[in-house]
Amino acid sequence: MKPKAVALVSGGIDSTLAVKLVQEQGIALEGLNFKGLFHCCKDDAARTSAESGIPITIVSETEEYLQLIESPKYGWGRGANPCTDCRIYMFGVAKKFMEQVGASFLVSGEVLGQRPNSQRRDNFRSIDRDTGLEGLLVRPLSAKLLPPTKPELEGILDREKLLAIQGRSRKPQMDLAAHYGITDIPTPSTGCMLTEDAVANRIKDVLTHGDHLDFWVAETVKLGRHFRVTEGARAVVGRDEAENLRIRDLFAGSGERPRPVTLLEPDDFKGPAALLIGEATPDAIETVAGMLLRYGKQGSGEARHVRLQSRDLDETVAFTHALDDAALDALRIPSEHVPGSFRPDRRSAPRAAAVGTGA
Ligand code: SF4
Protein backbone atom coordinates (compact mmCIF):
# COMPACT_ATOMS: atom_id res chain seq x y z
CA MET A 1 0.00 0.00 0.00
CA LYS A 2 1.23 3.50 -0.86
CA PRO A 3 2.33 5.60 2.11
CA LYS A 4 -0.17 8.29 2.92
CA ALA A 5 0.25 11.87 4.16
CA VAL A 6 -1.97 14.85 4.93
CA ALA A 7 -1.12 18.21 3.37
CA LEU A 8 -2.23 21.54 4.79
CA VAL A 9 -3.44 23.45 1.76
CA SER A 10 -4.21 27.13 1.70
CA GLY A 11 -4.67 27.45 -2.04
CA GLY A 12 -1.46 29.46 -2.33
CA ILE A 13 1.30 28.43 -4.67
CA ASP A 14 3.58 27.17 -1.87
CA SER A 15 1.21 24.53 -0.59
CA THR A 16 0.36 23.47 -4.16
CA LEU A 17 4.07 23.00 -4.94
CA ALA A 18 4.65 21.14 -1.66
CA VAL A 19 1.86 18.75 -2.64
CA LYS A 20 3.39 18.25 -6.11
CA LEU A 21 6.86 17.50 -4.69
CA VAL A 22 5.54 14.84 -2.33
CA GLN A 23 3.07 13.43 -4.82
CA GLU A 24 5.77 12.72 -7.36
CA GLN A 25 7.50 10.50 -4.81
CA GLY A 26 4.51 8.18 -4.90
CA ILE A 27 2.88 9.37 -1.68
CA ALA A 28 -0.93 9.40 -1.52
CA LEU A 29 -2.14 12.73 -0.17
CA GLU A 30 -5.24 14.12 1.42
CA GLY A 31 -5.58 17.87 1.78
CA LEU A 32 -6.86 19.78 4.79
CA ASN A 33 -8.00 23.38 4.45
CA PHE A 34 -9.13 25.80 7.15
CA LYS A 35 -12.25 27.78 6.41
CA GLY A 36 -10.93 30.60 8.50
CA LEU A 37 -13.11 33.10 10.27
CA PHE A 38 -10.66 35.80 9.25
CA HIS A 39 -9.50 34.40 5.93
CA CYS A 40 -10.68 36.06 2.75
CA CYS A 41 -9.47 33.41 0.24
CA LYS A 42 -11.84 30.63 1.18
CA ASP A 43 -12.29 29.17 -2.27
CA ASP A 44 -8.62 28.88 -3.16
CA ALA A 45 -8.20 25.37 -1.80
CA ALA A 46 -10.23 24.22 -4.79
CA ARG A 47 -7.37 25.47 -6.97
CA THR A 48 -4.89 23.15 -5.20
CA SER A 49 -7.34 20.29 -5.52
CA ALA A 50 -7.74 20.98 -9.25
CA GLU A 51 -3.96 21.27 -9.77
CA SER A 52 -3.04 18.12 -7.86
CA GLY A 53 -6.16 15.97 -7.91
CA ILE A 54 -6.12 15.35 -4.15
CA PRO A 55 -9.30 15.29 -2.08
CA ILE A 56 -9.57 18.22 0.28
CA THR A 57 -11.43 18.33 3.57
CA ILE A 58 -12.41 21.77 4.80
CA VAL A 59 -12.59 22.39 8.53
CA SER A 60 -13.80 25.41 10.48
CA GLU A 61 -12.07 27.00 13.38
CA THR A 62 -13.47 26.60 16.87
CA GLU A 63 -13.79 28.90 19.89
CA GLU A 64 -10.38 27.67 20.95
CA TYR A 65 -9.02 29.57 17.95
CA LEU A 66 -10.66 32.82 19.05
CA GLN A 67 -9.21 32.32 22.49
CA LEU A 68 -5.71 32.04 21.13
CA ILE A 69 -6.18 35.28 19.18
CA GLU A 70 -6.91 36.95 22.52
CA SER A 71 -4.13 35.31 24.49
CA PRO A 72 -1.46 34.03 22.13
CA LYS A 73 1.42 32.20 23.76
CA TYR A 74 3.81 33.56 21.13
CA GLY A 75 2.22 37.00 20.71
CA TRP A 76 0.83 38.89 17.74
CA GLY A 77 2.57 40.09 14.64
CA ARG A 78 2.06 43.67 13.48
CA GLY A 79 -1.72 43.32 13.51
CA ALA A 80 -3.73 40.92 15.68
CA ASN A 81 -2.25 37.92 13.93
CA PRO A 82 -1.01 35.24 16.35
CA CYS A 83 0.87 33.45 13.58
CA THR A 84 2.89 30.90 15.54
CA ASP A 85 -0.08 30.01 17.77
CA CYS A 86 -2.29 29.88 14.70
CA ARG A 87 0.05 27.44 12.97
CA ILE A 88 0.26 25.34 16.14
CA TYR A 89 -3.54 25.26 16.27
CA MET A 90 -3.85 24.28 12.61
CA PHE A 91 -1.17 21.60 12.81
CA GLY A 92 -2.77 20.27 15.99
CA VAL A 93 -6.05 19.85 14.13
CA ALA A 94 -4.18 18.37 11.16
CA LYS A 95 -2.42 15.88 13.44
CA LYS A 96 -5.77 14.56 14.67
CA PHE A 97 -7.00 14.37 11.06
CA MET A 98 -3.81 12.53 10.07
CA GLU A 99 -4.46 9.91 12.74
CA GLN A 100 -8.13 9.60 11.70
CA VAL A 101 -7.33 8.92 8.05
CA GLY A 102 -4.39 6.62 8.77
CA ALA A 103 -1.71 8.92 7.34
CA SER A 104 1.83 8.77 8.68
CA PHE A 105 3.04 12.37 8.30
CA LEU A 106 2.04 15.94 7.46
CA VAL A 107 3.12 18.16 4.58
CA SER A 108 3.25 21.94 4.69
CA GLY A 109 4.12 24.58 2.10
CA GLU A 110 5.99 26.71 4.65
CA VAL A 111 9.21 28.26 3.38
CA LEU A 112 12.02 29.07 5.78
CA GLY A 113 12.39 32.83 6.19
CA GLN A 114 9.43 33.76 4.04
CA ARG A 115 7.21 35.27 6.71
CA PRO A 116 8.81 37.01 9.66
CA ASN A 117 6.19 35.94 12.21
CA SER A 118 5.63 32.32 11.44
CA GLN A 119 8.26 30.89 9.14
CA ARG A 120 11.47 31.24 11.07
CA ARG A 121 13.58 28.30 12.15
CA ASP A 122 12.66 28.84 15.82
CA ASN A 123 8.93 29.04 14.90
CA PHE A 124 9.23 25.73 13.10
CA ARG A 125 10.83 24.18 16.20
CA SER A 126 8.08 25.60 18.47
CA ILE A 127 5.37 24.36 16.14
CA ASP A 128 6.85 20.86 15.88
CA ARG A 129 7.42 20.64 19.65
CA ASP A 130 4.09 22.13 20.80
CA THR A 131 2.05 19.93 18.47
CA GLY A 132 3.99 16.74 19.20
CA LEU A 133 4.81 16.51 15.51
CA GLU A 134 8.60 16.43 15.78
CA GLY A 135 9.86 14.46 12.78
CA LEU A 136 6.36 14.13 11.32
CA LEU A 137 5.98 17.53 9.65
CA VAL A 138 7.65 17.75 6.25
CA ARG A 139 8.24 21.12 4.61
CA PRO A 140 9.27 19.97 1.14
CA LEU A 141 10.18 23.44 -0.18
CA SER A 142 12.79 24.01 2.55
CA ALA A 143 13.41 20.41 3.69
CA LYS A 144 17.12 20.32 2.90
CA LEU A 145 17.69 23.28 5.21
CA LEU A 146 15.90 21.58 8.10
CA PRO A 147 16.63 18.47 10.16
CA PRO A 148 15.62 15.24 8.35
CA THR A 149 12.12 14.09 9.22
CA LYS A 150 11.00 10.55 9.99
CA PRO A 151 9.74 9.78 6.45
CA GLU A 152 13.08 10.98 5.07
CA LEU A 153 15.07 8.90 7.58
CA GLU A 154 12.93 5.84 6.82
CA GLY A 155 13.39 6.25 3.08
CA ILE A 156 9.69 6.93 2.43
CA LEU A 157 10.74 10.31 1.05
CA ASP A 158 13.96 10.87 -0.86
CA ARG A 159 15.47 13.95 0.79
CA GLU A 160 17.56 14.61 -2.31
CA LYS A 161 14.39 15.29 -4.29
CA LEU A 162 13.17 17.85 -1.79
CA LEU A 163 14.26 21.49 -1.98
CA ALA A 164 16.28 24.14 -0.14
CA ILE A 165 14.24 27.29 -0.81
CA GLN A 166 14.44 30.07 1.73
CA GLY A 167 13.70 33.78 1.98
CA ARG A 168 11.10 36.14 0.62
CA SER A 169 11.89 35.91 -3.09
CA ARG A 170 9.16 34.17 -5.03
CA LYS A 171 11.39 33.35 -8.00
CA PRO A 172 12.20 29.73 -7.06
CA GLN A 173 8.47 29.05 -6.61
CA MET A 174 7.65 30.72 -9.94
CA ASP A 175 10.28 28.57 -11.68
CA LEU A 176 8.93 25.44 -10.04
CA ALA A 177 5.36 26.37 -10.96
CA ALA A 178 6.48 26.76 -14.58
CA HIS A 179 8.16 23.34 -14.35
CA TYR A 180 4.85 21.80 -13.27
CA GLY A 181 2.90 23.77 -15.91
CA ILE A 182 0.97 25.73 -13.27
CA THR A 183 -0.15 29.02 -14.78
CA ASP A 184 -2.97 30.07 -12.46
CA ILE A 185 -0.83 31.51 -9.70
CA PRO A 186 -2.59 33.40 -6.90
CA THR A 187 -1.02 36.67 -5.75
CA PRO A 188 1.08 36.11 -2.65
CA SER A 189 -0.93 37.29 0.32
CA THR A 190 -1.73 35.98 3.74
CA GLY A 191 -5.41 36.43 2.87
CA CYS A 192 -5.77 36.91 6.61
CA MET A 193 -7.75 39.84 7.97
CA LEU A 194 -5.94 39.59 11.30
CA THR A 195 -2.93 41.16 9.59
CA GLU A 196 -5.01 44.13 8.41
CA ASP A 197 -4.64 47.28 10.48
CA ALA A 198 -8.35 48.11 10.48
CA VAL A 199 -9.47 44.70 11.75
CA ALA A 200 -6.58 44.52 14.22
CA ASN A 201 -7.51 47.92 15.68
CA ARG A 202 -11.12 46.84 16.13
CA ILE A 203 -10.05 43.65 17.89
CA LYS A 204 -7.75 45.70 20.13
CA ASP A 205 -10.61 48.08 20.86
CA VAL A 206 -12.88 45.18 21.84
CA LEU A 207 -10.24 43.66 24.11
CA THR A 208 -9.16 46.91 25.77
CA HIS A 209 -12.78 47.61 26.68
CA GLY A 210 -13.15 44.35 28.56
CA ASP A 211 -15.00 42.42 25.90
CA HIS A 212 -14.09 39.11 24.36
CA LEU A 213 -13.85 37.72 20.90
CA ASP A 214 -16.53 35.16 20.26
CA PHE A 215 -17.99 34.22 16.87
CA TRP A 216 -20.56 37.03 16.92
CA VAL A 217 -18.04 39.70 17.87
CA ALA A 218 -15.61 38.32 15.26
CA GLU A 219 -18.26 38.87 12.59
CA THR A 220 -18.86 42.44 13.71
CA VAL A 221 -15.19 43.46 13.45
CA LYS A 222 -15.05 42.38 9.81
CA LEU A 223 -17.54 44.85 8.41
CA GLY A 224 -18.60 48.48 8.38
CA ARG A 225 -17.19 51.67 9.83
CA HIS A 226 -16.30 51.39 13.49
CA PHE A 227 -16.62 53.94 16.25
CA ARG A 228 -15.93 53.91 19.98
CA VAL A 229 -19.02 55.83 21.07
CA THR A 230 -18.54 55.63 24.86
CA GLU A 231 -16.35 53.55 27.16
CA GLY A 232 -19.21 51.08 27.34
CA ALA A 233 -20.40 51.01 23.72
CA ARG A 234 -19.10 50.82 20.16
CA ALA A 235 -20.93 51.27 16.88
CA VAL A 236 -20.72 49.48 13.56
CA VAL A 237 -22.19 51.47 10.66
CA GLY A 238 -22.84 49.86 7.26
CA ARG A 239 -21.07 51.17 4.16
CA ASP A 240 -23.36 49.65 1.53
CA GLU A 241 -26.52 47.64 1.20
CA ALA A 242 -24.72 44.30 1.61
CA GLU A 243 -23.26 45.48 4.92
CA ASN A 244 -26.62 46.88 6.03
CA LEU A 245 -28.14 43.45 5.41
CA ARG A 246 -25.33 41.79 7.33
CA ILE A 247 -25.87 44.21 10.22
CA ARG A 248 -29.56 43.27 10.30
CA ASP A 249 -28.58 39.58 10.30
CA LEU A 250 -26.16 40.12 13.16
CA PHE A 251 -28.86 41.92 15.12
CA ALA A 252 -31.27 39.04 14.48
CA GLY A 253 -28.63 36.66 15.87
CA SER A 254 -27.89 38.77 18.94
CA GLY A 255 -30.90 37.80 21.06
CA GLU A 256 -29.16 35.89 23.82
CA ARG A 257 -26.09 38.07 24.14
CA PRO A 258 -25.25 39.28 27.63
CA ARG A 259 -24.55 42.85 26.49
CA PRO A 260 -27.28 44.95 24.90
CA VAL A 261 -27.32 45.26 21.14
CA THR A 262 -29.40 48.00 19.49
CA LEU A 263 -30.18 48.21 15.79
CA LEU A 264 -30.66 51.70 14.36
CA GLU A 265 -32.17 52.16 10.89
CA PRO A 266 -33.42 55.22 9.00
CA ASP A 267 -37.19 55.40 8.95
CA ASP A 268 -37.98 58.35 6.66
CA PHE A 269 -34.69 58.82 4.81
CA LYS A 270 -32.15 56.66 3.01
CA GLY A 271 -29.05 55.81 4.99
CA PRO A 272 -27.04 53.03 6.62
CA ALA A 273 -28.03 50.58 9.32
CA ALA A 274 -25.96 50.57 12.49
CA LEU A 275 -25.41 48.40 15.53
CA LEU A 276 -24.81 49.98 18.89
CA ILE A 277 -23.07 47.28 20.91
CA GLY A 278 -23.04 47.90 24.64
CA GLU A 279 -24.82 50.31 26.89
CA ALA A 280 -27.50 52.19 24.93
CA THR A 281 -27.55 55.42 26.89
CA PRO A 282 -29.61 58.31 25.42
CA ASP A 283 -26.34 60.07 24.48
CA ALA A 284 -24.94 56.99 22.77
CA ILE A 285 -28.17 56.52 20.80
CA GLU A 286 -28.23 60.18 19.79
CA THR A 287 -24.59 59.93 18.64
CA VAL A 288 -25.22 56.89 16.45
CA ALA A 289 -28.45 58.40 15.10
CA GLY A 290 -26.32 61.45 14.21
CA MET A 291 -24.04 59.14 12.23
CA LEU A 292 -27.02 57.78 10.31
CA LEU A 293 -28.14 61.32 9.48
CA ARG A 294 -24.61 62.27 8.41
CA TYR A 295 -24.07 59.20 6.21
CA GLY A 296 -27.64 59.52 4.95
CA LYS A 297 -26.72 63.05 3.80
CA GLN A 298 -29.25 64.72 6.08
CA GLY A 299 -28.42 68.15 7.42
CA SER A 300 -28.93 69.22 11.03
CA GLY A 301 -32.08 71.09 12.03
CA GLU A 302 -34.85 69.14 10.37
CA ALA A 303 -36.32 66.18 12.25
CA ARG A 304 -35.56 62.79 10.74
CA HIS A 305 -36.81 59.52 12.18
CA VAL A 306 -34.71 56.54 13.17
CA ARG A 307 -36.11 53.16 14.17
CA LEU A 308 -34.51 51.71 17.29
CA GLN A 309 -34.77 48.01 18.05
CA SER A 310 -33.30 45.97 20.88
CA ARG A 311 -34.32 42.98 22.95
CA ASP A 312 -36.98 45.03 24.75
CA LEU A 313 -37.50 48.05 22.54
CA ASP A 314 -38.99 48.85 19.15
CA GLU A 315 -39.72 52.50 18.60
CA THR A 316 -39.15 55.28 16.11
CA VAL A 317 -37.59 58.47 17.40
CA ALA A 318 -36.98 61.88 15.80
CA PHE A 319 -33.43 63.24 15.68
CA THR A 320 -32.26 66.58 14.37
CA HIS A 321 -28.48 66.57 14.76
CA ALA A 322 -26.23 65.12 12.07
CA LEU A 323 -22.64 64.54 13.23
CA ASP A 324 -20.02 66.54 11.36
CA ASP A 325 -16.77 65.07 10.06
CA ALA A 326 -14.72 66.26 13.01
CA ALA A 327 -17.09 64.55 15.45
CA LEU A 328 -17.00 61.36 13.41
CA ASP A 329 -13.21 61.39 13.24
CA ALA A 330 -12.95 61.87 16.98
CA LEU A 331 -14.91 58.66 17.56
CA ARG A 332 -13.60 56.59 14.68
CA ILE A 333 -11.53 53.49 15.43
CA PRO A 334 -8.58 54.08 13.11
CA SER A 335 -7.98 52.00 9.99
CA GLU A 336 -4.24 52.52 9.96
CA HIS A 337 -1.55 51.03 12.17
CA VAL A 338 -1.30 52.61 15.61
CA PRO A 339 2.25 52.11 16.91
CA GLY A 340 2.47 51.03 20.52
CA SER A 341 -1.22 50.18 20.79
CA PHE A 342 -2.54 47.39 23.00
CA ARG A 343 -0.86 44.01 22.66
CA PRO A 344 -1.63 40.84 24.59
CA ASP A 345 0.97 39.59 27.03
CA ARG A 346 3.17 37.10 25.32
CA ARG A 347 2.92 33.69 26.89
CA SER A 348 -0.08 34.74 28.99
CA ALA A 349 -2.17 31.81 30.05
CA PRO A 350 -5.36 31.25 28.03
CA ARG A 351 -8.46 32.37 29.90
CA ALA A 352 -10.64 29.30 29.87
CA ALA A 353 -13.84 31.11 30.80
CA ALA A 354 -13.39 34.17 28.63
CA VAL A 355 -14.93 33.16 25.33
CA GLY A 356 -18.67 33.37 25.15
CA THR A 357 -19.16 36.36 27.36
CA GLY A 358 -18.60 38.79 24.55
CA ALA A 359 -19.89 42.22 23.71
S1 SF4 B 1 -1.40 35.26 8.73
FE1 SF4 B 1 -3.34 34.73 9.77
S2 SF4 B 1 -3.86 32.66 9.00
FE2 SF4 B 1 -1.68 33.04 8.52
S3 SF4 B 1 -0.57 32.15 10.25
FE3 SF4 B 1 -0.87 34.32 10.70
S4 SF4 B 1 -2.77 34.40 11.92
FE4 SF4 B 1 -2.70 32.40 10.89
XYZ file of C-alpha atoms and ligand atoms in Angstrom:
367
model
C 0.000 0.000 0.000
C 1.231 3.500 -0.863
C 2.327 5.597 2.113
C -0.167 8.294 2.919
C 0.249 11.871 4.159
C -1.966 14.847 4.930
C -1.119 18.215 3.373
C -2.232 21.536 4.788
C -3.436 23.454 1.757
C -4.206 27.133 1.704
C -4.674 27.450 -2.043
C -1.463 29.465 -2.335
C 1.302 28.434 -4.672
C 3.583 27.171 -1.874
C 1.212 24.528 -0.590
C 0.360 23.472 -4.163
C 4.066 22.999 -4.937
C 4.654 21.136 -1.662
C 1.860 18.753 -2.640
C 3.389 18.247 -6.106
C 6.864 17.503 -4.690
C 5.541 14.843 -2.329
C 3.069 13.425 -4.818
C 5.773 12.718 -7.362
C 7.497 10.504 -4.806
C 4.507 8.176 -4.899
C 2.876 9.368 -1.679
C -0.933 9.399 -1.521
C -2.136 12.729 -0.172
C -5.239 14.124 1.425
C -5.584 17.866 1.784
C -6.860 19.782 4.793
C -7.996 23.379 4.449
C -9.129 25.804 7.153
C -12.248 27.778 6.410
C -10.934 30.597 8.497
C -13.113 33.101 10.272
C -10.664 35.800 9.249
C -9.504 34.402 5.925
C -10.678 36.057 2.753
C -9.470 33.409 0.235
C -11.843 30.635 1.180
C -12.293 29.169 -2.274
C -8.623 28.883 -3.157
C -8.203 25.374 -1.799
C -10.225 24.217 -4.793
C -7.373 25.468 -6.969
C -4.887 23.147 -5.202
C -7.341 20.294 -5.524
C -7.736 20.979 -9.249
C -3.957 21.270 -9.771
C -3.042 18.121 -7.865
C -6.162 15.966 -7.913
C -6.123 15.354 -4.154
C -9.304 15.290 -2.084
C -9.573 18.221 0.281
C -11.425 18.332 3.574
C -12.411 21.774 4.797
C -12.585 22.392 8.532
C -13.801 25.409 10.479
C -12.071 27.001 13.379
C -13.470 26.598 16.874
C -13.795 28.900 19.890
C -10.381 27.673 20.950
C -9.017 29.574 17.953
C -10.662 32.817 19.054
C -9.210 32.315 22.495
C -5.705 32.042 21.126
C -6.176 35.281 19.176
C -6.909 36.946 22.520
C -4.130 35.310 24.487
C -1.463 34.034 22.129
C 1.420 32.202 23.761
C 3.807 33.556 21.128
C 2.217 37.000 20.707
C 0.830 38.885 17.743
C 2.572 40.093 14.638
C 2.059 43.667 13.479
C -1.722 43.324 13.508
C -3.733 40.921 15.683
C -2.246 37.918 13.933
C -1.015 35.236 16.350
C 0.868 33.447 13.577
C 2.889 30.900 15.536
C -0.075 30.007 17.766
C -2.290 29.882 14.698
C 0.049 27.439 12.966
C 0.263 25.341 16.143
C -3.536 25.255 16.269
C -3.850 24.283 12.607
C -1.168 21.600 12.811
C -2.769 20.271 15.994
C -6.054 19.850 14.129
C -4.178 18.366 11.164
C -2.424 15.878 13.436
C -5.772 14.559 14.666
C -7.000 14.368 11.056
C -3.806 12.534 10.072
C -4.462 9.912 12.740
C -8.125 9.595 11.704
C -7.331 8.924 8.050
C -4.386 6.618 8.771
C -1.713 8.917 7.343
C 1.830 8.769 8.680
C 3.040 12.371 8.302
C 2.040 15.941 7.463
C 3.118 18.162 4.578
C 3.245 21.942 4.685
C 4.124 24.575 2.101
C 5.988 26.709 4.650
C 9.212 28.256 3.378
C 12.024 29.071 5.776
C 12.390 32.827 6.189
C 9.426 33.757 4.039
C 7.214 35.275 6.710
C 8.812 37.012 9.663
C 6.191 35.941 12.212
C 5.628 32.315 11.443
C 8.261 30.890 9.142
C 11.472 31.244 11.068
C 13.576 28.297 12.154
C 12.663 28.835 15.823
C 8.935 29.037 14.901
C 9.231 25.726 13.097
C 10.825 24.181 16.202
C 8.082 25.603 18.465
C 5.370 24.357 16.141
C 6.852 20.860 15.881
C 7.420 20.641 19.648
C 4.091 22.128 20.796
C 2.051 19.926 18.468
C 3.993 16.738 19.204
C 4.807 16.512 15.507
C 8.605 16.433 15.778
C 9.859 14.465 12.782
C 6.361 14.133 11.315
C 5.985 17.526 9.653
C 7.648 17.753 6.254
C 8.237 21.121 4.608
C 9.270 19.970 1.136
C 10.181 23.441 -0.183
C 12.794 24.005 2.547
C 13.412 20.412 3.686
C 17.119 20.324 2.895
C 17.686 23.284 5.211
C 15.896 21.580 8.103
C 16.629 18.470 10.162
C 15.624 15.242 8.355
C 12.125 14.093 9.220
C 10.999 10.551 9.990
C 9.742 9.778 6.451
C 13.083 10.976 5.072
C 15.065 8.901 7.581
C 12.935 5.844 6.822
C 13.390 6.254 3.076
C 9.689 6.930 2.435
C 10.738 10.307 1.054
C 13.958 10.868 -0.857
C 15.474 13.955 0.790
C 17.556 14.607 -2.313
C 14.387 15.292 -4.290
C 13.175 17.854 -1.786
C 14.261 21.492 -1.978
C 16.279 24.141 -0.135
C 14.241 27.294 -0.809
C 14.440 30.074 1.729
C 13.697 33.780 1.984
C 11.104 36.139 0.622
C 11.888 35.910 -3.088
C 9.155 34.166 -5.029
C 11.386 33.354 -7.998
C 12.197 29.725 -7.060
C 8.470 29.055 -6.615
C 7.653 30.718 -9.939
C 10.279 28.574 -11.679
C 8.933 25.442 -10.038
C 5.360 26.369 -10.956
C 6.484 26.762 -14.581
C 8.157 23.336 -14.350
C 4.850 21.801 -13.269
C 2.898 23.767 -15.905
C 0.974 25.725 -13.270
C -0.146 29.017 -14.775
C -2.971 30.066 -12.463
C -0.825 31.505 -9.695
C -2.587 33.400 -6.899
C -1.020 36.666 -5.745
C 1.078 36.106 -2.652
C -0.934 37.288 0.323
C -1.729 35.981 3.744
C -5.414 36.432 2.872
C -5.772 36.910 6.608
C -7.753 39.838 7.973
C -5.945 39.588 11.303
C -2.929 41.158 9.594
C -5.013 44.134 8.408
C -4.637 47.283 10.479
C -8.355 48.107 10.484
C -9.473 44.705 11.749
C -6.578 44.521 14.215
C -7.509 47.925 15.680
C -11.124 46.841 16.132
C -10.052 43.653 17.895
C -7.747 45.696 20.130
C -10.606 48.077 20.857
C -12.877 45.182 21.838
C -10.241 43.662 24.111
C -9.163 46.906 25.767
C -12.783 47.607 26.683
C -13.152 44.354 28.564
C -14.997 42.423 25.903
C -14.092 39.107 24.363
C -13.847 37.716 20.898
C -16.530 35.161 20.258
C -17.993 34.222 16.871
C -20.556 37.026 16.919
C -18.036 39.696 17.866
C -15.614 38.317 15.264
C -18.255 38.866 12.585
C -18.856 42.445 13.709
C -15.187 43.459 13.447
C -15.054 42.383 9.811
C -17.541 44.852 8.407
C -18.597 48.479 8.375
C -17.193 51.669 9.834
C -16.297 51.395 13.492
C -16.618 53.943 16.253
C -15.928 53.913 19.984
C -19.016 55.833 21.075
C -18.544 55.627 24.859
C -16.349 53.552 27.163
C -19.208 51.078 27.341
C -20.398 51.013 23.720
C -19.105 50.824 20.163
C -20.931 51.265 16.881
C -20.716 49.479 13.555
C -22.195 51.471 10.663
C -22.842 49.858 7.259
C -21.069 51.175 4.162
C -23.357 49.652 1.529
C -26.522 47.636 1.197
C -24.719 44.304 1.606
C -23.263 45.481 4.924
C -26.619 46.882 6.029
C -28.135 43.448 5.410
C -25.325 41.785 7.332
C -25.874 44.213 10.218
C -29.564 43.267 10.304
C -28.585 39.578 10.299
C -26.165 40.122 13.160
C -28.857 41.923 15.119
C -31.268 39.035 14.477
C -28.632 36.659 15.874
C -27.887 38.766 18.943
C -30.902 37.801 21.056
C -29.164 35.894 23.822
C -26.093 38.067 24.136
C -25.246 39.279 27.625
C -24.547 42.847 26.487
C -27.280 44.951 24.902
C -27.320 45.265 21.137
C -29.396 47.997 19.486
C -30.180 48.206 15.795
C -30.663 51.699 14.357
C -32.170 52.155 10.890
C -33.417 55.224 9.004
C -37.195 55.400 8.953
C -37.981 58.347 6.656
C -34.694 58.818 4.807
C -32.153 56.662 3.008
C -29.048 55.812 4.991
C -27.040 53.034 6.618
C -28.032 50.578 9.315
C -25.963 50.567 12.486
C -25.407 48.396 15.527
C -24.809 49.979 18.894
C -23.074 47.280 20.910
C -23.042 47.903 24.641
C -24.819 50.307 26.894
C -27.503 52.188 24.927
C -27.551 55.423 26.889
C -29.608 58.315 25.425
C -26.336 60.075 24.482
C -24.940 56.986 22.771
C -28.166 56.518 20.799
C -28.225 60.175 19.790
C -24.593 59.929 18.636
C -25.216 56.887 16.452
C -28.447 58.405 15.099
C -26.323 61.451 14.207
C -24.035 59.142 12.232
C -27.015 57.777 10.307
C -28.138 61.319 9.481
C -24.607 62.271 8.414
C -24.066 59.196 6.211
C -27.638 59.520 4.949
C -26.721 63.054 3.796
C -29.255 64.721 6.077
C -28.424 68.148 7.420
C -28.932 69.215 11.026
C -32.077 71.087 12.034
C -34.847 69.140 10.373
C -36.321 66.183 12.252
C -35.564 62.790 10.745
C -36.813 59.523 12.179
C -34.715 56.535 13.170
C -36.109 53.163 14.170
C -34.513 51.710 17.294
C -34.766 48.006 18.052
C -33.302 45.968 20.875
C -34.323 42.977 22.951
C -36.976 45.032 24.753
C -37.500 48.047 22.539
C -38.988 48.845 19.145
C -39.716 52.502 18.597
C -39.151 55.277 16.106
C -37.591 58.468 17.398
C -36.984 61.876 15.795
C -33.432 63.242 15.680
C -32.257 66.576 14.369
C -28.483 66.574 14.758
C -26.226 65.121 12.067
C -22.640 64.537 13.226
C -20.021 66.538 11.364
C -16.765 65.068 10.055
C -14.718 66.261 13.014
C -17.087 64.554 15.447
C -16.996 61.356 13.408
C -13.211 61.395 13.241
C -12.950 61.866 16.984
C -14.914 58.661 17.555
C -13.604 56.591 14.677
C -11.530 53.489 15.426
C -8.576 54.082 13.114
C -7.977 52.000 9.992
C -4.241 52.524 9.959
C -1.549 51.025 12.168
C -1.300 52.607 15.609
C 2.252 52.111 16.914
C 2.474 51.035 20.521
C -1.217 50.178 20.791
C -2.537 47.390 22.998
C -0.861 44.006 22.658
C -1.633 40.838 24.595
C 0.973 39.593 27.032
C 3.174 37.105 25.317
C 2.919 33.691 26.887
C -0.083 34.737 28.989
C -2.169 31.808 30.049
C -5.357 31.247 28.028
C -8.456 32.366 29.903
C -10.638 29.302 29.865
C -13.843 31.109 30.796
C -13.390 34.167 28.634
C -14.930 33.160 25.328
C -18.673 33.368 25.149
C -19.159 36.360 27.358
C -18.598 38.789 24.550
C -19.885 42.218 23.707
S -1.399 35.264 8.735
Fe -3.337 34.731 9.774
S -3.858 32.659 8.996
Fe -1.677 33.035 8.520
S -0.573 32.146 10.249
Fe -0.874 34.316 10.704
S -2.767 34.401 11.916
Fe -2.704 32.396 10.894
